[in-house]
């Protein structure tokens, strides 16, 4: 199988500003990406996706006929585009505004202005998401691994599952929150991948339940969280998780973390 490279990618750039489009295109060209379709509105973006499905959508937050979330919601609601990688470029810094994008499974959120390294990392994440790169483990066969994915966001679960599938992991059970996860534990798992923010029982409470259980306390837990405050992260670390990853996460980082915690 031929390895996918950045030059193979077809990008849909959604940006009303001519100046910003030139800046982003210049950086994409530096990353050897030449196939770039440009549109200025949500309407034109949807029409273009219907003609040529891109490998990645890059959009600014504010558009003439709505916001990037309106475009992302449309993409996520349609089966043929629901897993389409999406990158947000925005000067917004408020957690409340950006968290909805993180929960929707965007591949990256780039600041304005962004550096070439920011873009390179995001492009590499896209390539990882589109490629198969089986996890190599000494003590486990990835195909035999039983994984419980816990997240109240359906799209976040789909993105995580897609990453796991690309690593050769196919035996995956889903739970919409910590409460459902607890009822599923008797089925037997080798790994739990859980979100932090969830209703009823959150990721922190789920982790504490697992660690306080004589039957399941050995289970490795990877927590994926959009939280950034020191207090939250400190509490998560103390709860007994084996590793933490930020939302949006880099597939390559998830691979490294899984290799580490499964071989401990």
PDB file of C-alpha atoms in Angstrom:
ATOM      1  CA  UNK A   1       0.000   0.000   0.000  1.00  0.00           C
ATOM      2  CA  UNK A   2       1.412   3.388  -1.066  1.00  0.00           C
ATOM      3  CA  UNK A   3       1.902   5.784   1.811  1.00  0.00           C
ATOM      4  CA  UNK A   4      -0.293   8.873   1.646  1.00  0.00           C
ATOM      5  CA  UNK A   5       1.636  12.165   1.589  1.00  0.00           C
ATOM      6  CA  UNK A   6       0.631  15.805   1.936  1.00  0.00           C
ATOM      7  CA  UNK A   7       0.931  16.325  -1.828  1.00  0.00           C
ATOM      8  CA  UNK A   8      -1.881  13.787  -2.304  1.00  0.00           C
ATOM      9  CA  UNK A   9      -4.363  15.819  -0.265  1.00  0.00           C
ATOM     10  CA  UNK A  10      -7.241  17.780  -1.746  1.00  0.00           C
ATOM     11  CA  UNK A  11      -8.145  20.735   0.492  1.00  0.00           C
ATOM     12  CA  UNK A  12     -11.345  22.782   0.639  1.00  0.00           C
ATOM     13  CA  UNK A  13     -10.510  26.216   2.042  1.00  0.00           C
ATOM     14  CA  UNK A  14     -13.488  28.203   3.353  1.00  0.00           C
ATOM     15  CA  UNK A  15     -12.431  31.792   3.972  1.00  0.00           C
ATOM     16  CA  UNK A  16     -14.147  35.049   2.893  1.00  0.00           C
ATOM     17  CA  UNK A  17     -11.005  37.178   3.202  1.00  0.00           C
ATOM     18  CA  UNK A  18      -8.848  37.298   0.069  1.00  0.00           C
ATOM     19  CA  UNK A  19      -5.807  38.185   2.173  1.00  0.00           C
ATOM     20  CA  UNK A  20      -6.335  35.315   4.610  1.00  0.00           C
ATOM     21  CA  UNK A  21      -6.862  32.862   1.744  1.00  0.00           C
ATOM     22  CA  UNK A  22      -3.538  33.918   0.240  1.00  0.00           C
ATOM     23  CA  UNK A  23      -1.771  33.472   3.591  1.00  0.00           C
ATOM     24  CA  UNK A  24      -3.242  30.020   4.198  1.00  0.00           C
ATOM     25  CA  UNK A  25      -2.622  28.904   0.603  1.00  0.00           C
ATOM     26  CA  UNK A  26       1.004  30.021   0.860  1.00  0.00           C
ATOM     27  CA  UNK A  27       1.502  27.889   3.973  1.00  0.00           C
ATOM     28  CA  UNK A  28      -0.266  24.927   2.362  1.00  0.00           C
ATOM     29  CA  UNK A  29       2.004  25.252  -0.667  1.00  0.00           C
ATOM     30  CA  UNK A  30       5.012  25.146   1.668  1.00  0.00           C
ATOM     31  CA  UNK A  31       3.635  21.818   2.908  1.00  0.00           C
ATOM     32  CA  UNK A  32       3.617  20.647  -0.743  1.00  0.00           C
ATOM     33  CA  UNK A  33      -0.177  20.867  -1.020  1.00  0.00           C
ATOM     34  CA  UNK A  34      -1.263  22.216  -4.394  1.00  0.00           C
ATOM     35  CA  UNK A  35      -4.817  20.890  -4.777  1.00  0.00           C
ATOM     36  CA  UNK A  36      -6.806  23.621  -3.007  1.00  0.00           C
ATOM     37  CA  UNK A  37     -10.409  24.600  -3.730  1.00  0.00           C
ATOM     38  CA  UNK A  38     -11.421  28.029  -2.437  1.00  0.00           C
ATOM     39  CA  UNK A  39     -14.899  29.175  -1.396  1.00  0.00           C
ATOM     40  CA  UNK A  40     -16.152  32.063   0.695  1.00  0.00           C
ATOM     41  CA  UNK A  41     -19.494  30.887   2.101  1.00  0.00           C
ATOM     42  CA  UNK A  42     -21.166  27.877   3.705  1.00  0.00           C
ATOM     43  CA  UNK A  43     -23.505  27.561   0.725  1.00  0.00           C
ATOM     44  CA  UNK A  44     -20.596  27.370  -1.719  1.00  0.00           C
ATOM     45  CA  UNK A  45     -18.691  24.974   0.556  1.00  0.00           C
ATOM     46  CA  UNK A  46     -21.627  22.553   0.699  1.00  0.00           C
ATOM     47  CA  UNK A  47     -22.061  22.745  -3.060  1.00  0.00           C
ATOM     48  CA  UNK A  48     -18.367  22.076  -3.637  1.00  0.00           C
ATOM     49  CA  UNK A  49     -18.313  19.108  -1.263  1.00  0.00           C
ATOM     50  CA  UNK A  50     -21.222  17.671  -3.249  1.00  0.00           C
ATOM     51  CA  UNK A  51     -19.133  17.827  -6.431  1.00  0.00           C
ATOM     52  CA  UNK A  52     -15.675  16.870  -5.107  1.00  0.00           C
ATOM     53  CA  UNK A  53     -15.323  15.440  -1.629  1.00  0.00           C
ATOM     54  CA  UNK A  54     -12.123  16.898  -0.125  1.00  0.00           C
ATOM     55  CA  UNK A  55      -9.682  15.117   2.170  1.00  0.00           C
ATOM     56  CA  UNK A  56      -9.768  18.053   4.575  1.00  0.00           C
ATOM     57  CA  UNK A  57     -11.917  21.140   5.128  1.00  0.00           C
ATOM     58  CA  UNK A  58     -10.141  24.209   6.507  1.00  0.00           C
ATOM     59  CA  UNK A  59     -12.523  26.942   7.639  1.00  0.00           C
ATOM     60  CA  UNK A  60     -12.407  30.246   9.441  1.00  0.00           C
ATOM     61  CA  UNK A  61     -14.879  30.726  12.294  1.00  0.00           C
ATOM     62  CA  UNK A  62     -16.974  33.599  10.926  1.00  0.00           C
ATOM     63  CA  UNK A  63     -18.527  33.300   7.471  1.00  0.00           C
ATOM     64  CA  UNK A  64     -20.927  35.593   5.593  1.00  0.00           C
ATOM     65  CA  UNK A  65     -23.852  33.155   5.913  1.00  0.00           C
ATOM     66  CA  UNK A  66     -23.141  31.650   9.328  1.00  0.00           C
ATOM     67  CA  UNK A  67     -20.321  30.147  11.353  1.00  0.00           C
ATOM     68  CA  UNK A  68     -17.911  27.283  10.907  1.00  0.00           C
ATOM     69  CA  UNK A  69     -20.041  25.318  13.378  1.00  0.00           C
ATOM     70  CA  UNK A  70     -22.999  25.590  10.985  1.00  0.00           C
ATOM     71  CA  UNK A  71     -20.836  24.142   8.232  1.00  0.00           C
ATOM     72  CA  UNK A  72     -19.387  21.456  10.493  1.00  0.00           C
ATOM     73  CA  UNK A  73     -22.868  20.456  11.712  1.00  0.00           C
ATOM     74  CA  UNK A  74     -24.033  20.030   8.122  1.00  0.00           C
ATOM     75  CA  UNK A  75     -20.988  17.885   7.333  1.00  0.00           C
ATOM     76  CA  UNK A  76     -21.436  15.728  10.422  1.00  0.00           C
ATOM     77  CA  UNK A  77     -25.156  15.135   9.751  1.00  0.00           C
ATOM     78  CA  UNK A  78     -24.599  13.445   6.399  1.00  0.00           C
ATOM     79  CA  UNK A  79     -23.377   9.859   6.285  1.00  0.00           C
ATOM     80  CA  UNK A  80     -21.034  10.296   3.322  1.00  0.00           C
ATOM     81  CA  UNK A  81     -19.229  13.251   4.945  1.00  0.00           C
ATOM     82  CA  UNK A  82     -19.678  12.580   8.672  1.00  0.00           C
ATOM     83  CA  UNK A  83     -16.039  11.542   9.144  1.00  0.00           C
ATOM     84  CA  UNK A  84     -14.572  14.252   6.917  1.00  0.00           C
ATOM     85  CA  UNK A  85     -11.527  15.823   8.656  1.00  0.00           C
ATOM     86  CA  UNK A  86     -12.212  19.447   9.610  1.00  0.00           C
ATOM     87  CA  UNK A  87      -9.736  22.118  10.706  1.00  0.00           C
ATOM     88  CA  UNK A  88     -10.741  25.416  12.295  1.00  0.00           C
ATOM     89  CA  UNK A  89      -8.615  28.555  11.918  1.00  0.00           C
ATOM     90  CA  UNK A  90      -9.669  31.231  14.399  1.00  0.00           C
ATOM     91  CA  UNK A  91      -8.461  34.044  16.642  1.00  0.00           C
ATOM     92  CA  UNK A  92     -11.059  32.943  19.217  1.00  0.00           C
ATOM     93  CA  UNK A  93      -9.544  31.874  22.546  1.00  0.00           C
ATOM     94  CA  UNK A  94     -12.594  31.420  24.800  1.00  0.00           C
ATOM     95  CA  UNK A  95     -13.009  27.823  25.960  1.00  0.00           C
ATOM     96  CA  UNK A  96     -16.807  28.017  25.746  1.00  0.00           C
ATOM     97  CA  UNK A  97     -16.612  28.928  22.054  1.00  0.00           C
ATOM     98  CA  UNK A  98     -13.961  26.412  21.061  1.00  0.00           C
ATOM     99  CA  UNK A  99     -15.178  23.459  23.131  1.00  0.00           C
ATOM    100  CA  UNK A 100     -18.085  22.750  20.774  1.00  0.00           C
ATOM    101  CA  UNK A 101     -15.576  22.229  17.972  1.00  0.00           C
ATOM    102  CA  UNK A 102     -13.396  19.999  20.145  1.00  0.00           C
ATOM    103  CA  UNK A 103     -16.420  17.882  21.052  1.00  0.00           C
ATOM    104  CA  UNK A 104     -17.336  17.588  17.362  1.00  0.00           C
ATOM    105  CA  UNK A 105     -14.047  15.896  16.573  1.00  0.00           C
ATOM    106  CA  UNK A 106     -12.132  18.535  14.623  1.00  0.00           C
ATOM    107  CA  UNK A 107      -8.650  17.474  13.578  1.00  0.00           C
ATOM    108  CA  UNK A 108      -7.099  20.750  14.768  1.00  0.00           C
ATOM    109  CA  UNK A 109      -7.820  24.290  15.910  1.00  0.00           C
ATOM    110  CA  UNK A 110      -5.232  26.702  14.574  1.00  0.00           C
ATOM    111  CA  UNK A 111      -4.813  30.230  15.943  1.00  0.00           C
ATOM    112  CA  UNK A 112      -4.715  33.377  13.835  1.00  0.00           C
ATOM    113  CA  UNK A 113      -1.957  33.940  12.993  1.00  0.00           C
ATOM    114  CA  UNK A 114      -0.649  30.360  12.979  1.00  0.00           C
ATOM    115  CA  UNK A 115       2.882  29.145  12.438  1.00  0.00           C
ATOM    116  CA  UNK A 116       4.043  26.720   9.781  1.00  0.00           C
ATOM    117  CA  UNK A 117       4.665  24.180  12.557  1.00  0.00           C
ATOM    118  CA  UNK A 118       1.013  24.485  13.648  1.00  0.00           C
ATOM    119  CA  UNK A 119      -0.130  23.691  10.127  1.00  0.00           C
ATOM    120  CA  UNK A 120       2.378  20.878   9.621  1.00  0.00           C
ATOM    121  CA  UNK A 121       1.174  19.153  12.802  1.00  0.00           C
ATOM    122  CA  UNK A 122      -2.447  19.454  11.673  1.00  0.00           C
ATOM    123  CA  UNK A 123      -1.677  18.136   8.185  1.00  0.00           C
ATOM    124  CA  UNK A 124       0.221  15.185   9.677  1.00  0.00           C
ATOM    125  CA  UNK A 125      -2.785  14.440  11.884  1.00  0.00           C
ATOM    126  CA  UNK A 126      -4.987  14.416   8.791  1.00  0.00           C
ATOM    127  CA  UNK A 127      -2.627  11.999   7.052  1.00  0.00           C
ATOM    128  CA  UNK A 128      -2.617   9.761  10.124  1.00  0.00           C
ATOM    129  CA  UNK A 129      -6.414   9.802  10.199  1.00  0.00           C
ATOM    130  CA  UNK A 130      -6.604   8.795   6.538  1.00  0.00           C
ATOM    131  CA  UNK A 131      -3.882   6.130   6.714  1.00  0.00           C
ATOM    132  CA  UNK A 132      -3.556   2.681   8.246  1.00  0.00           C
ATOM    133  CA  UNK A 133      -0.603   2.310  10.611  1.00  0.00           C
ATOM    134  CA  UNK A 134      -1.061  -0.773  12.768  1.00  0.00           C
ATOM    135  CA  UNK A 135       0.005  -0.577  16.376  1.00  0.00           C
ATOM    136  CA  UNK A 136       3.025  -2.792  17.115  1.00  0.00           C
ATOM    137  CA  UNK A 137       2.873  -4.338  20.580  1.00  0.00           C
ATOM    138  CA  UNK A 138       4.986  -6.981  22.261  1.00  0.00           C
ATOM    139  CA  UNK A 139       2.278  -8.443  24.479  1.00  0.00           C
ATOM    140  CA  UNK A 140      -0.908  -7.780  22.515  1.00  0.00           C
ATOM    141  CA  UNK A 141      -2.290  -8.431  19.055  1.00  0.00           C
ATOM    142  CA  UNK A 142      -4.097  -5.188  18.134  1.00  0.00           C
ATOM    143  CA  UNK A 143      -6.833  -7.169  16.398  1.00  0.00           C
ATOM    144  CA  UNK A 144      -7.530  -9.034  19.657  1.00  0.00           C
ATOM    145  CA  UNK A 145      -7.644  -5.934  21.871  1.00  0.00           C
ATOM    146  CA  UNK A 146     -11.061  -5.243  23.409  1.00  0.00           C
ATOM    147  CA  UNK A 147     -11.565  -1.501  23.858  1.00  0.00           C
ATOM    148  CA  UNK A 148     -14.354   0.420  25.569  1.00  0.00           C
ATOM    149  CA  UNK A 149     -14.788   3.938  24.136  1.00  0.00           C
ATOM    150  CA  UNK A 150     -16.762   6.289  26.398  1.00  0.00           C
ATOM    151  CA  UNK A 151     -17.926   9.715  25.202  1.00  0.00           C
ATOM    152  CA  UNK A 152     -21.301  11.468  25.172  1.00  0.00           C
ATOM    153  CA  UNK A 153     -20.501  12.967  21.754  1.00  0.00           C
ATOM    154  CA  UNK A 154     -21.318  10.554  18.934  1.00  0.00           C
ATOM    155  CA  UNK A 155     -18.932  12.352  16.600  1.00  0.00           C
ATOM    156  CA  UNK A 156     -16.087  12.301  19.127  1.00  0.00           C
ATOM    157  CA  UNK A 157     -16.600   8.533  19.482  1.00  0.00           C
ATOM    158  CA  UNK A 158     -16.510   8.112  15.704  1.00  0.00           C
ATOM    159  CA  UNK A 159     -13.231  10.015  15.424  1.00  0.00           C
ATOM    160  CA  UNK A 160     -11.635   7.963  18.232  1.00  0.00           C
ATOM    161  CA  UNK A 161     -12.910   4.722  16.724  1.00  0.00           C
ATOM    162  CA  UNK A 162     -11.577   5.728  13.318  1.00  0.00           C
ATOM    163  CA  UNK A 163      -8.138   6.305  14.831  1.00  0.00           C
ATOM    164  CA  UNK A 164      -8.267   2.957  16.658  1.00  0.00           C
ATOM    165  CA  UNK A 165      -9.371   1.158  13.490  1.00  0.00           C
ATOM    166  CA  UNK A 166      -6.409   2.647  11.621  1.00  0.00           C
ATOM    167  CA  UNK A 167      -4.148   1.202  14.330  1.00  0.00           C
ATOM    168  CA  UNK A 168      -5.563  -2.279  13.693  1.00  0.00           C
ATOM    169  CA  UNK A 169      -7.997  -2.279  16.637  1.00  0.00           C
ATOM    170  CA  UNK A 170     -11.473  -3.450  15.644  1.00  0.00           C
ATOM    171  CA  UNK A 171     -13.092  -4.948  18.762  1.00  0.00           C
ATOM    172  CA  UNK A 172     -14.630  -1.728  20.090  1.00  0.00           C
ATOM    173  CA  UNK A 173     -17.647  -1.220  22.334  1.00  0.00           C
ATOM    174  CA  UNK A 174     -19.219   2.218  22.778  1.00  0.00           C
ATOM    175  CA  UNK A 175     -20.775   3.865  25.839  1.00  0.00           C
ATOM    176  CA  UNK A 176     -22.450   7.297  25.945  1.00  0.00           C
ATOM    177  CA  UNK A 177     -21.324   8.104  29.495  1.00  0.00           C
ATOM    178  CA  UNK A 178     -19.653   6.670  32.577  1.00  0.00           C
ATOM    179  CA  UNK A 179     -22.892   5.171  33.839  1.00  0.00           C
ATOM    180  CA  UNK A 180     -23.360   3.012  30.752  1.00  0.00           C
ATOM    181  CA  UNK A 181     -19.657   2.165  30.754  1.00  0.00           C
ATOM    182  CA  UNK A 182     -19.922   0.738  34.271  1.00  0.00           C
ATOM    183  CA  UNK A 183     -22.755  -1.587  33.175  1.00  0.00           C
ATOM    184  CA  UNK A 184     -20.615  -2.801  30.262  1.00  0.00           C
ATOM    185  CA  UNK A 185     -17.462  -3.563  32.265  1.00  0.00           C
ATOM    186  CA  UNK A 186     -18.444  -7.227  32.943  1.00  0.00           C
ATOM    187  CA  UNK A 187     -18.141  -7.897  29.191  1.00  0.00           C
ATOM    188  CA  UNK A 188     -14.367  -7.739  29.658  1.00  0.00           C
ATOM    189  CA  UNK A 189     -11.990  -5.175  28.178  1.00  0.00           C
ATOM    190  CA  UNK A 190      -8.268  -4.632  27.755  1.00  0.00           C
ATOM    191  CA  UNK A 191      -8.430  -0.823  27.577  1.00  0.00           C
ATOM    192  CA  UNK A 192     -10.774   2.088  28.312  1.00  0.00           C
ATOM    193  CA  UNK A 193     -10.644   5.299  26.288  1.00  0.00           C
ATOM    194  CA  UNK A 194     -12.866   7.901  27.934  1.00  0.00           C
ATOM    195  CA  UNK A 195     -13.851  11.538  27.692  1.00  0.00           C
ATOM    196  CA  UNK A 196     -13.740  13.742  30.796  1.00  0.00           C
ATOM    197  CA  UNK A 197     -16.896  15.874  30.455  1.00  0.00           C
ATOM    198  CA  UNK A 198     -19.992  13.640  30.397  1.00  0.00           C
ATOM    199  CA  UNK A 199     -23.430  13.714  32.065  1.00  0.00           C
ATOM    200  CA  UNK A 200     -24.503  11.394  34.895  1.00  0.00           C
ATOM    201  CA  UNK A 201     -21.029   9.925  35.550  1.00  0.00           C
ATOM    202  CA  UNK A 202     -18.048  11.750  34.047  1.00  0.00           C
ATOM    203  CA  UNK A 203     -14.646  10.384  33.119  1.00  0.00           C
ATOM    204  CA  UNK A 204     -13.105  11.228  36.470  1.00  0.00           C
ATOM    205  CA  UNK A 205     -15.849   9.361  38.359  1.00  0.00           C
ATOM    206  CA  UNK A 206     -15.617   6.427  35.952  1.00  0.00           C
ATOM    207  CA  UNK A 207     -11.868   6.208  36.514  1.00  0.00           C
ATOM    208  CA  UNK A 208     -12.309   6.293  40.294  1.00  0.00           C
ATOM    209  CA  UNK A 209     -14.937   3.518  40.059  1.00  0.00           C
ATOM    210  CA  UNK A 210     -12.588   1.340  38.010  1.00  0.00           C
ATOM    211  CA  UNK A 211      -9.602   1.949  40.285  1.00  0.00           C
ATOM    212  CA  UNK A 212     -11.654   1.155  43.408  1.00  0.00           C
ATOM    213  CA  UNK A 213     -12.924  -2.103  41.936  1.00  0.00           C
ATOM    214  CA  UNK A 214     -11.124  -5.347  42.703  1.00  0.00           C
ATOM    215  CA  UNK A 215     -12.207  -6.791  39.332  1.00  0.00           C
ATOM    216  CA  UNK A 216     -11.268  -3.937  37.001  1.00  0.00           C
ATOM    217  CA  UNK A 217      -8.612  -1.907  38.809  1.00  0.00           C
ATOM    218  CA  UNK A 218      -5.899  -3.270  36.480  1.00  0.00           C
ATOM    219  CA  UNK A 219      -7.512  -1.834  33.325  1.00  0.00           C
ATOM    220  CA  UNK A 220      -5.400   0.818  31.581  1.00  0.00           C
ATOM    221  CA  UNK A 221      -7.313   4.072  31.011  1.00  0.00           C
ATOM    222  CA  UNK A 222      -6.611   6.752  28.424  1.00  0.00           C
ATOM    223  CA  UNK A 223      -8.550   9.964  29.050  1.00  0.00           C
ATOM    224  CA  UNK A 224      -9.240  12.379  26.211  1.00  0.00           C
ATOM    225  CA  UNK A 225     -10.228  15.810  27.460  1.00  0.00           C
ATOM    226  CA  UNK A 226     -10.830  19.351  26.248  1.00  0.00           C
ATOM    227  CA  UNK A 227     -10.211  20.699  29.749  1.00  0.00           C
ATOM    228  CA  UNK A 228      -7.167  22.895  30.172  1.00  0.00           C
ATOM    229  CA  UNK A 229      -7.355  24.189  33.742  1.00  0.00           C
ATOM    230  CA  UNK A 230      -4.699  23.008  36.169  1.00  0.00           C
ATOM    231  CA  UNK A 231      -7.267  21.954  38.792  1.00  0.00           C
ATOM    232  CA  UNK A 232      -9.163  19.684  36.413  1.00  0.00           C
ATOM    233  CA  UNK A 233      -6.020  18.093  35.016  1.00  0.00           C
ATOM    234  CA  UNK A 234      -4.551  17.614  38.478  1.00  0.00           C
ATOM    235  CA  UNK A 235      -7.706  15.841  39.661  1.00  0.00           C
ATOM    236  CA  UNK A 236      -7.686  13.611  36.580  1.00  0.00           C
ATOM    237  CA  UNK A 237      -4.036  12.691  37.102  1.00  0.00           C
ATOM    238  CA  UNK A 238      -4.693  11.799  40.743  1.00  0.00           C
ATOM    239  CA  UNK A 239      -7.663   9.596  39.823  1.00  0.00           C
ATOM    240  CA  UNK A 240      -5.394   6.951  38.317  1.00  0.00           C
ATOM    241  CA  UNK A 241      -5.569   7.393  34.561  1.00  0.00           C
ATOM    242  CA  UNK A 242      -2.591   5.937  32.728  1.00  0.00           C
ATOM    243  CA  UNK A 243      -2.387   8.771  30.202  1.00  0.00           C
ATOM    244  CA  UNK A 244      -4.195  11.912  29.034  1.00  0.00           C
ATOM    245  CA  UNK A 245      -4.625  13.392  25.560  1.00  0.00           C
ATOM    246  CA  UNK A 246      -6.029  16.769  24.566  1.00  0.00           C
ATOM    247  CA  UNK A 247      -8.983  17.392  22.282  1.00  0.00           C
ATOM    248  CA  UNK A 248      -8.401  17.759  19.419  1.00  0.00           C
ATOM    249  CA  UNK A 249      -5.802  15.023  19.625  1.00  0.00           C
ATOM    250  CA  UNK A 250      -3.059  13.953  17.260  1.00  0.00           C
ATOM    251  CA  UNK A 251      -3.493  10.322  16.082  1.00  0.00           C
ATOM    252  CA  UNK A 252       0.277   9.830  16.252  1.00  0.00           C
ATOM    253  CA  UNK A 253       0.211  10.858  19.914  1.00  0.00           C
ATOM    254  CA  UNK A 254      -2.648   8.430  20.630  1.00  0.00           C
ATOM    255  CA  UNK A 255      -0.569   5.652  19.066  1.00  0.00           C
ATOM    256  CA  UNK A 256       2.423   6.487  21.262  1.00  0.00           C
ATOM    257  CA  UNK A 257       0.308   6.708  24.414  1.00  0.00           C
ATOM    258  CA  UNK A 258      -1.441   3.384  23.711  1.00  0.00           C
ATOM    259  CA  UNK A 259       1.874   1.652  23.050  1.00  0.00           C
ATOM    260  CA  UNK A 260       3.209   2.972  26.338  1.00  0.00           C
ATOM    261  CA  UNK A 261       0.290   2.191  28.609  1.00  0.00           C
ATOM    262  CA  UNK A 262      -0.390  -1.251  27.116  1.00  0.00           C
ATOM    263  CA  UNK A 263       3.228  -2.344  27.500  1.00  0.00           C
ATOM    264  CA  UNK A 264       3.658  -1.075  31.091  1.00  0.00           C
TER     265      UNK A 264
END
